[in-house]
XYZ file of C-alpha atoms in Angstrom:
618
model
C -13.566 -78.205 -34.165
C -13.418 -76.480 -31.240
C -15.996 -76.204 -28.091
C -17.424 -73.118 -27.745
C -18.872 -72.211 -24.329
C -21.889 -70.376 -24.860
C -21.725 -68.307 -21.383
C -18.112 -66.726 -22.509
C -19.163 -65.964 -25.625
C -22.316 -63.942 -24.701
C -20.391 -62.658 -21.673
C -17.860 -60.757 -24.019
C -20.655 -59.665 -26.646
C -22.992 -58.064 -23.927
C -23.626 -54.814 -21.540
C -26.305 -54.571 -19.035
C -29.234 -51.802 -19.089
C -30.737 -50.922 -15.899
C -33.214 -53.448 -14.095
C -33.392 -55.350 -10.719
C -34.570 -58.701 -9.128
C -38.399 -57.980 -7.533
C -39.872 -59.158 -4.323
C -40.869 -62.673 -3.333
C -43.273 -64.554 -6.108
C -47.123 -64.961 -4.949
C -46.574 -68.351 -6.532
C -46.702 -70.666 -9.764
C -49.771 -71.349 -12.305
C -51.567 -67.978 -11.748
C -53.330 -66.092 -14.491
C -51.409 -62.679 -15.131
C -54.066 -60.876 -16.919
C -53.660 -57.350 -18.987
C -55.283 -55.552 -21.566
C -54.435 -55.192 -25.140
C -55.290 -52.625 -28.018
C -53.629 -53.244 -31.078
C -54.707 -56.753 -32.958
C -52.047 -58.770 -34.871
C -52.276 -58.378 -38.410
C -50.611 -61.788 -38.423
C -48.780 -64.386 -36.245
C -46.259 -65.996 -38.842
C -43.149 -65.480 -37.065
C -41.682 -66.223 -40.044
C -42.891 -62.933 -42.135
C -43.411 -60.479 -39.359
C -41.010 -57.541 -38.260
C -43.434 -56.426 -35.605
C -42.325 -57.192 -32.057
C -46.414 -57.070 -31.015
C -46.792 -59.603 -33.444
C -43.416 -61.522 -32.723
C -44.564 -62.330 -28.897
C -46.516 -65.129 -29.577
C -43.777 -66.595 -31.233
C -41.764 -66.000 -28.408
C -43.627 -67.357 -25.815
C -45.032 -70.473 -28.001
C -41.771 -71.406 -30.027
C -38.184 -72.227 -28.577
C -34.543 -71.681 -30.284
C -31.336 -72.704 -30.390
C -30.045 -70.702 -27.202
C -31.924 -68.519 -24.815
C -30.937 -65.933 -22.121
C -31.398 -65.668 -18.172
C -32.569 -63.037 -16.749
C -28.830 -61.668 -16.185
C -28.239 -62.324 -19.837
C -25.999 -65.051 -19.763
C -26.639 -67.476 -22.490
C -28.212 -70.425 -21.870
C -28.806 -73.577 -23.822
C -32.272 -74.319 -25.450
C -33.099 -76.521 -27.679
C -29.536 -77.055 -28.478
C -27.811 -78.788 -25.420
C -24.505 -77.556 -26.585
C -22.755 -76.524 -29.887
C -19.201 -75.860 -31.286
C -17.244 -73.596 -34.387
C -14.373 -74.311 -36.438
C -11.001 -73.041 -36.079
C -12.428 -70.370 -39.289
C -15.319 -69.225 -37.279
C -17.235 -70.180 -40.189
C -18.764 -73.423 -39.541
C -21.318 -73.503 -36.471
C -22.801 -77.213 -35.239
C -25.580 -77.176 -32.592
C -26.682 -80.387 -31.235
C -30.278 -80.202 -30.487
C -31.882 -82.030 -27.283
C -34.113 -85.360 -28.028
C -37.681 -85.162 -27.302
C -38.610 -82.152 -27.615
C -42.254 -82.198 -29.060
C -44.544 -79.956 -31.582
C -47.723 -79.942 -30.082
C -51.042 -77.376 -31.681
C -52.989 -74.713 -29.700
C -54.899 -77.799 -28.019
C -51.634 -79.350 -27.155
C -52.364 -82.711 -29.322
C -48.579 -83.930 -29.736
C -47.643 -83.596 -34.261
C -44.124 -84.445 -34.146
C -40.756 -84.373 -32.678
C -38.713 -81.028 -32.804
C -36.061 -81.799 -35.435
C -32.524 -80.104 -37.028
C -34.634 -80.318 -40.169
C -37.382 -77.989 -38.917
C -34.558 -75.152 -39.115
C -33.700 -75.815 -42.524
C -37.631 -76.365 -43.269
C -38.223 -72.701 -41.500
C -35.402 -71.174 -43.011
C -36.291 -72.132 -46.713
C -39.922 -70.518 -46.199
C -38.110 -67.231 -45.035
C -36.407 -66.847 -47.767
C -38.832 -67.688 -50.249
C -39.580 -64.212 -51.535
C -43.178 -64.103 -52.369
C -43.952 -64.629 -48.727
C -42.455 -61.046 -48.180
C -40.484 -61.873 -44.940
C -39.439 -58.543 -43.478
C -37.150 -60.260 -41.662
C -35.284 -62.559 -43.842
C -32.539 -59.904 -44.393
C -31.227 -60.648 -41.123
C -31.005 -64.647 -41.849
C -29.163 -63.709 -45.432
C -26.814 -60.982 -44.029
C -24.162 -64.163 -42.265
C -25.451 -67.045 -43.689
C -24.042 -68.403 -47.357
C -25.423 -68.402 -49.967
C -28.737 -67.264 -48.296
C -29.080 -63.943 -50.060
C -28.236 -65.389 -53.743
C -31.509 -67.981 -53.027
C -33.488 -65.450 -51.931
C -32.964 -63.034 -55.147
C -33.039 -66.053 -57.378
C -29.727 -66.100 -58.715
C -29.430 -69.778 -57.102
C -32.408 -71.919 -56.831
C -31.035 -75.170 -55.082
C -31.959 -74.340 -51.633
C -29.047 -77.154 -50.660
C -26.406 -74.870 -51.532
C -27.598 -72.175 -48.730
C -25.806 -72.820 -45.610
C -27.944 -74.231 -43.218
C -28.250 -78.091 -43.316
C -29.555 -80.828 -40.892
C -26.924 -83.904 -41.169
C -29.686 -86.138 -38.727
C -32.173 -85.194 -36.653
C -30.481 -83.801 -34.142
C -27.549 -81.632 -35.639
C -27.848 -78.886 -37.066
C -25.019 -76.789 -38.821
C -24.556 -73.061 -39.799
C -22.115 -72.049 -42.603
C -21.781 -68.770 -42.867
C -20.630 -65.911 -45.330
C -17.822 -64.759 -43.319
C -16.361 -64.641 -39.863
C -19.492 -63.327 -37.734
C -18.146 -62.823 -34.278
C -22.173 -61.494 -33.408
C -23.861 -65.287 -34.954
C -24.930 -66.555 -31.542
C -26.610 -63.626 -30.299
C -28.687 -63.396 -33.437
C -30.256 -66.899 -32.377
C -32.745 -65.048 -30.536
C -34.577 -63.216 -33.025
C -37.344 -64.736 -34.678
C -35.695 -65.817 -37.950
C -33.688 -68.059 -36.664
C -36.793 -70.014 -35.212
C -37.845 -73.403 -36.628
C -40.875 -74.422 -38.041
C -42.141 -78.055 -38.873
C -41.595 -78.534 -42.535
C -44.451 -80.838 -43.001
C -46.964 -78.405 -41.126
C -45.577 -74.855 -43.522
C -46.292 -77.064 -46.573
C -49.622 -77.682 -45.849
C -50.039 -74.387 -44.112
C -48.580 -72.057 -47.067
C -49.266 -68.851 -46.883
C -51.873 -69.034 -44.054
C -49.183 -70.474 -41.320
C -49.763 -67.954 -38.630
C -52.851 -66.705 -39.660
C -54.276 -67.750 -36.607
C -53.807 -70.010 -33.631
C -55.154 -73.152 -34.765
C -52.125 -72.198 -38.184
C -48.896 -72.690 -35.801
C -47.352 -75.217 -34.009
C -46.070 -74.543 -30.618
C -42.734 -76.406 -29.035
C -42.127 -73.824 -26.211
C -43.500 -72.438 -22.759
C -47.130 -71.248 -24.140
C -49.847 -72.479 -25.795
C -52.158 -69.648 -27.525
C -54.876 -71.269 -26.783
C -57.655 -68.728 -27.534
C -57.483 -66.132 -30.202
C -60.537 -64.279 -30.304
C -59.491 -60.937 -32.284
C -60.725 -57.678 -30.326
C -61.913 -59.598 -27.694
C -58.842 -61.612 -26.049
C -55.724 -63.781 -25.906
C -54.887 -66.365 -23.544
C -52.045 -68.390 -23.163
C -51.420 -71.323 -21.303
C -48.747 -73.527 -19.948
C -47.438 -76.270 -22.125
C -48.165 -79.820 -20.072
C -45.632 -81.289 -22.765
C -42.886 -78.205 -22.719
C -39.621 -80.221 -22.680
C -38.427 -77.546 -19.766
C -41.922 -76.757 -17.726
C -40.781 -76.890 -14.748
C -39.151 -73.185 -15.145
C -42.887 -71.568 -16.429
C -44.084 -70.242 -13.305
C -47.237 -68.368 -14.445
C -50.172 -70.559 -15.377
C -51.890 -68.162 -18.106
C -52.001 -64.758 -19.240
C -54.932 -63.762 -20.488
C -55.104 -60.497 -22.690
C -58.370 -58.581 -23.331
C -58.841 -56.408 -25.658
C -59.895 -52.903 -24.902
C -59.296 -50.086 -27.425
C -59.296 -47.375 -25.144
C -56.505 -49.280 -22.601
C -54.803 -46.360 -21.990
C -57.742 -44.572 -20.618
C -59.471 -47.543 -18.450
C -56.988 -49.713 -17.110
C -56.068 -47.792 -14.227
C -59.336 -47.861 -12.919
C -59.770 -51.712 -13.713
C -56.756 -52.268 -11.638
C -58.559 -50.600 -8.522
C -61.529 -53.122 -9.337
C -59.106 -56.196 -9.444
C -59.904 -56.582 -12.769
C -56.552 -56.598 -14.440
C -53.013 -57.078 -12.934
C -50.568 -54.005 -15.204
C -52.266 -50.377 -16.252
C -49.853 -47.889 -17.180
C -50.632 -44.623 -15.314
C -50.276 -41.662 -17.778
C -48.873 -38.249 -16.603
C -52.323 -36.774 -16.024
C -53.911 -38.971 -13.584
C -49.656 -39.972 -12.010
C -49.872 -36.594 -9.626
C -53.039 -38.555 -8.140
C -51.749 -42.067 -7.936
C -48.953 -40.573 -5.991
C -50.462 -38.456 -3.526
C -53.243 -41.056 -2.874
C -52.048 -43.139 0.090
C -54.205 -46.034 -1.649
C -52.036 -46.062 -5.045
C -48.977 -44.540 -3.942
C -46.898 -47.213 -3.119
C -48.077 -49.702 -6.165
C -46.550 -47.189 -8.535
C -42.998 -47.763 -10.119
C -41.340 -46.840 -13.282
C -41.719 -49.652 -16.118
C -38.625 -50.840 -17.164
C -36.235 -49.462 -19.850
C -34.860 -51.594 -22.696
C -32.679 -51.408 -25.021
C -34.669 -49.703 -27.719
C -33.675 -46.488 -29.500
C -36.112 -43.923 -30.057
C -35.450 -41.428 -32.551
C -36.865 -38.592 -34.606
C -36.744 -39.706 -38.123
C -37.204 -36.965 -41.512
C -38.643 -38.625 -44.430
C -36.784 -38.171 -47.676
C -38.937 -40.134 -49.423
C -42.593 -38.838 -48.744
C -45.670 -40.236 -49.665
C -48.444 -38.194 -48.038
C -51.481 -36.587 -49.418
C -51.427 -33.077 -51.064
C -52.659 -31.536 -48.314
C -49.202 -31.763 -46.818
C -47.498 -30.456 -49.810
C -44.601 -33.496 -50.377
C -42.988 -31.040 -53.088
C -42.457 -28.431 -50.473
C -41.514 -30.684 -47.778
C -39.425 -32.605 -49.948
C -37.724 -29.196 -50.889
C -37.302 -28.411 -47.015
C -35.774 -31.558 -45.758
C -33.100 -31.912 -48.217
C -32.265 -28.430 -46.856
C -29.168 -28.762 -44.168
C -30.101 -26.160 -42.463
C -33.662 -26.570 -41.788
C -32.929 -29.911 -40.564
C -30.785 -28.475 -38.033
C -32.899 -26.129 -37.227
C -35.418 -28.824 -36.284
C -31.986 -30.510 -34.642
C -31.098 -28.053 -32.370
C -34.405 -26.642 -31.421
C -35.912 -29.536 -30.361
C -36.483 -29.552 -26.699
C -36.591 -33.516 -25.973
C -36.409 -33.061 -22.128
C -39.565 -31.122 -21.855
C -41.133 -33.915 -24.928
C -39.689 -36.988 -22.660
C -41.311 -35.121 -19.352
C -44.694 -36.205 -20.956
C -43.761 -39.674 -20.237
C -41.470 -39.454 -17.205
C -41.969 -36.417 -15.665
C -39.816 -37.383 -12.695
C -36.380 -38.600 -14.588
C -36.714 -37.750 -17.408
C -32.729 -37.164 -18.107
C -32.481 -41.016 -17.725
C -34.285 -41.630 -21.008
C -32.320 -39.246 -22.860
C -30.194 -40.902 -25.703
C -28.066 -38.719 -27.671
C -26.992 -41.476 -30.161
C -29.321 -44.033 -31.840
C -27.447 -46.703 -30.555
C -28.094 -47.215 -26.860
C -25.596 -47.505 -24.489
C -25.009 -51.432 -23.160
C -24.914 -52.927 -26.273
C -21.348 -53.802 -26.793
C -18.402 -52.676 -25.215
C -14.810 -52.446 -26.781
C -12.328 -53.480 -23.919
C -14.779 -52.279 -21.169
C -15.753 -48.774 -23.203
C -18.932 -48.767 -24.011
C -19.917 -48.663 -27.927
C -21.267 -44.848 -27.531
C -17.628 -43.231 -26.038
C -15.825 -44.874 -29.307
C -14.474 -42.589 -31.586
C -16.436 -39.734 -33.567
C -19.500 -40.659 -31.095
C -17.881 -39.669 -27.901
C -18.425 -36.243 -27.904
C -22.112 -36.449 -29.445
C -22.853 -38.599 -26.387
C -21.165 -35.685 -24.242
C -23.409 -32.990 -25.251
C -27.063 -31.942 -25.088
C -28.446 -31.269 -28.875
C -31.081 -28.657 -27.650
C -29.299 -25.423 -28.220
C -32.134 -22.446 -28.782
C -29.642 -20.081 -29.947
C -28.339 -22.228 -32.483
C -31.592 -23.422 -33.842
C -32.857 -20.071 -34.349
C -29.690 -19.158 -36.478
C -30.072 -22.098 -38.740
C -33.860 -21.295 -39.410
C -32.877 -17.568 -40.385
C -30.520 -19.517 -42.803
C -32.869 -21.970 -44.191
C -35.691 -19.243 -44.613
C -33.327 -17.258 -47.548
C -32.205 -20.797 -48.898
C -35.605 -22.240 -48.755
C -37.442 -19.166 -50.522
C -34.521 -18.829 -53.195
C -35.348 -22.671 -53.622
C -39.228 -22.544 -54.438
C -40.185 -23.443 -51.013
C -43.549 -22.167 -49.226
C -43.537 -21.295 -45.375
C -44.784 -22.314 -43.173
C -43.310 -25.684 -44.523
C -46.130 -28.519 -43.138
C -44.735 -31.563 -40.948
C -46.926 -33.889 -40.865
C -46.010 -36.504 -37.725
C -48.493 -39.379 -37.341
C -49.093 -41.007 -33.502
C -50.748 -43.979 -32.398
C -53.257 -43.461 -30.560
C -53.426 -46.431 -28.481
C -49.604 -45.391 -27.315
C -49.887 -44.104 -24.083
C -48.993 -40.515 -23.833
C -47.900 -40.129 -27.675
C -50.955 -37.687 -28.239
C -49.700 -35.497 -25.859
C -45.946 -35.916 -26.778
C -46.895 -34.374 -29.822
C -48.741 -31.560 -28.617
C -45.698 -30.200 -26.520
C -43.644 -30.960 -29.400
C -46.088 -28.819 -31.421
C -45.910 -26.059 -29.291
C -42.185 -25.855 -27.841
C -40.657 -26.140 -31.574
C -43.608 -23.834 -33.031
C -43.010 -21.484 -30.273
C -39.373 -21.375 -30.653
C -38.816 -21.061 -34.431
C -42.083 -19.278 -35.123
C -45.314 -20.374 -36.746
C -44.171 -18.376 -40.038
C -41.379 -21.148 -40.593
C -43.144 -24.506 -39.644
C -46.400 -25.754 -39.425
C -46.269 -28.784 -37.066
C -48.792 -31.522 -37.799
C -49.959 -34.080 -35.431
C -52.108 -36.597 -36.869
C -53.728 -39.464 -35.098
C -52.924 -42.885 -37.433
C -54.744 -46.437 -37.184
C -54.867 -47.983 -34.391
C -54.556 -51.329 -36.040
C -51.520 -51.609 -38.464
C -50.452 -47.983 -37.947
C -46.683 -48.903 -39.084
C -47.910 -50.083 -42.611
C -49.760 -47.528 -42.528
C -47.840 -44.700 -40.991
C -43.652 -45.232 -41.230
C -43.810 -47.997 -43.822
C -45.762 -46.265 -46.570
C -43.646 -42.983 -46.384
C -47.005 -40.828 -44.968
C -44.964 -38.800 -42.268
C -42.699 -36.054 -42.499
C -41.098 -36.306 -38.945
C -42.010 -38.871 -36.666
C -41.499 -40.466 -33.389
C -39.840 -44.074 -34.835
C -38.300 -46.479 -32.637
C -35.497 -49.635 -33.074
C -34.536 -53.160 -31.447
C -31.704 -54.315 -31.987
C -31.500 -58.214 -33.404
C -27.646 -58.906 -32.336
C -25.023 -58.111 -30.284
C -23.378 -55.378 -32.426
C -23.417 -51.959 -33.840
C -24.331 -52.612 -37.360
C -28.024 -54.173 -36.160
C -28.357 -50.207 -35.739
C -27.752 -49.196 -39.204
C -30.449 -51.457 -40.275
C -33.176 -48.370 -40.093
C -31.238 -46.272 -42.527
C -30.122 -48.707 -45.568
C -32.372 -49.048 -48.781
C -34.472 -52.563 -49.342
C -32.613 -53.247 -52.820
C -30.193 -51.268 -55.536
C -33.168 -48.601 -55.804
C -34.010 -47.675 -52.307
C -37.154 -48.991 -52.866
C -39.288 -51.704 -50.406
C -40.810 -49.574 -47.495
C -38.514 -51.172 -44.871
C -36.241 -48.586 -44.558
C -37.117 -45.733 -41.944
C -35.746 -42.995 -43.395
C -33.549 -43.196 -46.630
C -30.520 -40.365 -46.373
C -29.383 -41.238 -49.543
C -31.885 -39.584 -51.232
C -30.682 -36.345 -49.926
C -29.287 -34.014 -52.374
C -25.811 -33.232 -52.094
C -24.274 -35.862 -50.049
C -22.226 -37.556 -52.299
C -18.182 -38.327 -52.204
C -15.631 -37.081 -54.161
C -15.954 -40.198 -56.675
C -19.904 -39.431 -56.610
C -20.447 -42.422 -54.411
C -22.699 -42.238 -51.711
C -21.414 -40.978 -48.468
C -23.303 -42.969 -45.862
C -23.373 -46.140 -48.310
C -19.380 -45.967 -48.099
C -19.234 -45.486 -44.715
C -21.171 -48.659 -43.582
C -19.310 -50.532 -46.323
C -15.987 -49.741 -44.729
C -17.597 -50.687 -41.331
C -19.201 -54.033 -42.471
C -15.968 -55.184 -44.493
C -13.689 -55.637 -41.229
C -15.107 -58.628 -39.051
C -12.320 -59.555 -36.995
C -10.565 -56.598 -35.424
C -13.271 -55.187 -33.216
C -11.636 -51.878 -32.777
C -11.535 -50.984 -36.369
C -15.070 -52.287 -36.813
C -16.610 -50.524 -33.961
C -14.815 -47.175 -34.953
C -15.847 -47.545 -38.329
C -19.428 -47.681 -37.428
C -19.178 -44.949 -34.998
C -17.954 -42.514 -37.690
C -20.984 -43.563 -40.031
C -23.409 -42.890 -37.343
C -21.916 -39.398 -36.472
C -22.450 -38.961 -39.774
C -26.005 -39.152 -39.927
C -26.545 -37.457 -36.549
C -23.940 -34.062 -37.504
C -25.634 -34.099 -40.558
C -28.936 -34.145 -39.101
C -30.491 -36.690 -40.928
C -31.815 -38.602 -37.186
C -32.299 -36.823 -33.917
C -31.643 -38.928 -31.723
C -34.422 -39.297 -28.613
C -34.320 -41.525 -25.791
C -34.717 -45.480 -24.325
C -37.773 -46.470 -24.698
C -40.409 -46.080 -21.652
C -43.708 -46.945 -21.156
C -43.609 -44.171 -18.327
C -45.057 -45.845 -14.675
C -47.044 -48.568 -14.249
C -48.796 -50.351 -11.610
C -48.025 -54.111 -12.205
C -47.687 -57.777 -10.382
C -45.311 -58.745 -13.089
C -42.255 -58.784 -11.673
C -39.913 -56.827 -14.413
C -36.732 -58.136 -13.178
C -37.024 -61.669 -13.641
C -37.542 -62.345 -17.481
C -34.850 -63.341 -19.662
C -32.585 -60.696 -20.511
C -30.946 -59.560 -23.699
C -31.458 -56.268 -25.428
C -31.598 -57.910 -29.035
C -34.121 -60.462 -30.093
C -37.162 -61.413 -28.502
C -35.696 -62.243 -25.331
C -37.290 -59.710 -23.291
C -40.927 -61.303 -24.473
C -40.741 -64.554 -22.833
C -43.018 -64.804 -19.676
C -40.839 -68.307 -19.150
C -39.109 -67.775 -15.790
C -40.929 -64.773 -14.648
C -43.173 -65.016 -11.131
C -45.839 -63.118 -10.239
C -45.776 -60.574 -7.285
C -48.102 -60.589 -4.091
C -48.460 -56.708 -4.820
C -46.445 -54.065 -7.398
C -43.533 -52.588 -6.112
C -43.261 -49.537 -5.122
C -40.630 -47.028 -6.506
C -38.134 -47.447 -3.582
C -38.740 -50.942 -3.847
C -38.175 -51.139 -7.812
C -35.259 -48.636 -7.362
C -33.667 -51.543 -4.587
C -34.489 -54.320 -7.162
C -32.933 -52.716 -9.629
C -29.658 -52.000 -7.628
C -29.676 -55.555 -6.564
C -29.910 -57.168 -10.023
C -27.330 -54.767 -11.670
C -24.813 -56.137 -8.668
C -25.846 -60.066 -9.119
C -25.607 -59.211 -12.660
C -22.370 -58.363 -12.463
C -20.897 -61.328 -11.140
C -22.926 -63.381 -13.181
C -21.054 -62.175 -16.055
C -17.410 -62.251 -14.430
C -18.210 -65.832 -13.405
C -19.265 -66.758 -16.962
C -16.266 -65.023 -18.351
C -13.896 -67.531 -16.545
């Protein structure tokens, strides 16, 4: 065995996105309070793919690693860990101590290895419908053969507790991504006694989870608030600065919180474009505004080749439309995503703008970063919006669509939520600038308003959208974690966890009558070791889906400007997992920053940052 040391390894696998270090902290074991309008549907970590849903996880329940706020890895409940010579064979040694305590923080047990085998066996026990247990089975062995039945001793998957305090990882093949994947919510333990008796109502609610990190949830009243606290018996509380955060729920957030600020009632509103022209040009507000911080989330424009809509939307025609090249490119090419992102960020709005669906500052590939490699270099060169072109694919797809059975104006249907700050309005200038360009006789844009509870089952997830607004996290430190939107659930392309399925486009087959994309990510996923090769290969399959204009690619994720005393630049940093969740480590501010002041801390951080890394790297 060899020692692996953990700051090298994360050093090599990550890139930086833009943030900065924040002004002096008011001080520890304040309340940071905020509003909330969307209620978990659940809180079992273990099941959900929803990041809402996968924060109190995050802030109640510690891994093997973490990050700090430069995102250098850091041990956690593993003091340190090595791999065989193979890369196969991972052994984590956890710390002693460490203590599962409940909501009221009555100590239950000690933190053992077994409570990652225990946690791992639930996830992949399929009639508890973990949509995240594809993530768990993708490296480790045997872990996908247990989960489809076709092995039912749970001893032969590899993950295995030898005492109580090692833990080791086989895996499938060479993974040179494992560590970073620690991070995600999958890899979490759980204490096997507690899931037994628990079942299928662990996470249900507060009192159904124990907690062995920072936060207690301590109160869970749904549509009326959340508050966490400090854990008293946290093995590392010494490094959990704010004393509670209290969340109150307020369905119309987006629309009150501003003003609640003013009243010192909250601590974080997001100020939407309409009112931002005032909170700038007040003298009162205009220094408390700054942008919020970008992470590394892809938003992207997704068709849907599968839909599921009512009648009303005519599927058949749409269906008819979208498996049409050249209406998607139309819809490609036309769409105007500066003027859509100006909704949001009216002042930078070129700084959002992605023109892959990977983000930049996810891997790099001997300093280049991931989106200059290969066939996505000159995608990430160019600007999609071309009028002129758009308008000559639409004259194309009007003959091909008609000579196909297709009605125009085709319908696009493209669901918001409404509790999303400015994502009403996004779709109104969406409405208009690609109505307005290809004419109302060719499309007939939709927006619809969805639920604002559980609007991705309800929306994305049960195929009722034509185009919509989608967004992605990455889980680990490498380009396939971005494919992960556009493969089927099983052999039929069935499940609802896929965003958008291009296989079902007519057509698109290779010579053999194989699937195109499906070949593509299979000659990507098959080479582990040489990085170059891999990293090309996966480039090529996503140009493929973005010349082909099965995704338009959109921008980082925003939440626009906020006024907050959070300070955004001291939370642990990683742009995979749930990382970026954790309130362990972050202060609170005496006031918000202002933009010069955010614009400084960001400067500064990207600099310490920086060395951070090249110090780690020795």
């Amino acid at each position: 065995m060899k020692k692996l040391l953990s700051m090298l390894l994360c050093a090599a696998m990550l890139l930086g996105t833009l943030a900065g270090c924040g002004q002096k902290a008011a001080g520890s074991s304040e309340n940071y309070r905020k509003l909330y309008s969307e209620e978990f549907t659940t809180m079992n970590y273990l099941i959900s793919g929803s990041q809402t849903e996968q924060a109190v996880a995050a802030n109640g329940v510690d891994g093997l690693i973490e990050y700090d706020k430069y995102g250098v890895v850091q041990p956690g409940l593993a003091e340190k860990w090595e791999t065989s010579d193979d890369q196969l064979t991972w052994t984590f040694h956890l710390r002693k101590g460490v203590k599962w305590v409940d909501s009221t923080g009555k100590e239950v047990a000690d933190v053992k290895a077994q409570d990652f085998v225990d946690a791992a066996q639930y996830l992949l026990t399929d009639t508890y419908k973990s949509e995240t247990a594809n993530i768990f089975y993708s490296v480790v062995k045997n872990a996908e053969d247990y989960y489809n039945k076709k092995i039912t001793d749970f001893s032969q998957v590899g993950v295995k507790a030898t005492d109580d305090s090692t833990l080791v990882y086989t895996l499938k093949k060479p993974t040179p991504y494992f560590l970073s994947m620690l991070v995600y919510v999958c890899f979490l333990p759980a204490n096997g006694d507690f899931l037994k008796e628990k079942g299928a109502n662990f996470g249900v609610d507060n009192a159904s989870l124990l907690y062995n990190g920072a936060y207690l949830l301590t109160t869970y009243e749904p549509q009326v608030s959340h508050v966490y606290t400090k854990n008293d018996k946290y093995w590392d509380k010494d490094k959990v600065y704010i004393g509670t955060i209290t969340e109150t729920y307020n369905k119309e957030k987006n629309t009150l919180a501003p003003e609640m600020y003013k009243r010192g009632e909250i601590d974080q509103a997001y100020i939407s474009s309409d009112i931002l022209d005032q909170w700038m040009k007040d003298d009162a507000t205009k220094n408390l505004v700054s942008p919020s911080r970008s992470q590394c989330y892809s938003y992207f424009y997704a068709f849907n080749f599968n839909p599921k809509f009512d009648a009303q939307y005519e599927p058949d025609n749409w269906t008819k439309a979208v498996n049409n090249e050249n209406f998607r490119k139309s819809i490609f090419y036309g769409l105007d995503r500066i003027k859509a992102l100006s909704v949001a960020e009216p002042y930078n709005p070129d700084k959002q703008l992605l023109n892959t669906v990977t983000p930049p500052a996810l891997v790099d590939l001997n300093g280049t970063d991931y989106t200059n490699i290969g066939d996505l270099k000159a995608i990430t060169a160019r600007d999609s919006f071309q009028a002129d072109e758009a308008k000559k694919y639409a004259e194309k797809a009007k003959t091909e669509l008609k000579a196909a059975g297709a009605t125009l104006p085709v319908k696009i249907l493209m669901p918001y939520n409404p509790t999303t700050a400015n994502w009403d309005k996004e779709c109104q200038v969406v409405e208009q600038q690609l109505e307005g360009l290809l004419g109302k006789d060719y499309i007939d844009i939709v927006p619809e308003a969805g639920p604002s509870t559980g609007f991705l089952s309800a929306t994305r997830r049960a195929g009722k959208y034509a185009l919509m607004k989608v967004n992605f996290g990455p889980d680990y430190a490498d380009p396939q974690t971005f494919t992960d939107p556009f493969q089927p659930n099983d052999a039929n392309g069935e499940g609802g966890g896929n965003y958008n399925w291009p296989e079902k486009v007519q057509g698109y087959t290779d010579a053999d009558g194989s699937k195109t994309y499906s070949n593509l990510l299979k000659a990507a996923m098959g080479e582990s070791l040489d990085l170059s090769k891999r990293y090309n290969a996966f480039a090529k399959a996503e140009a493929f889906l973005i010349n082909n204009a099965f995704v338009i690619p959109y921008g980082l994720n925003t939440d626009g400007y906020q006024v907050t005393k959070r300070n955004e630049f001291d939370y642990q940093y990683a742009p995979f997992g749930v990382s970026i969740l954790r309130y362990k480590g972050q202060h609170l501010l005496e006031k918000p920053m202002s933009m010069d002041e955010y614009y400084a801390a960001e400067k500064k951080w990207n600099e310490e940052r920086a060395a951070a890394l090249a110090k780690a790297a020795k």
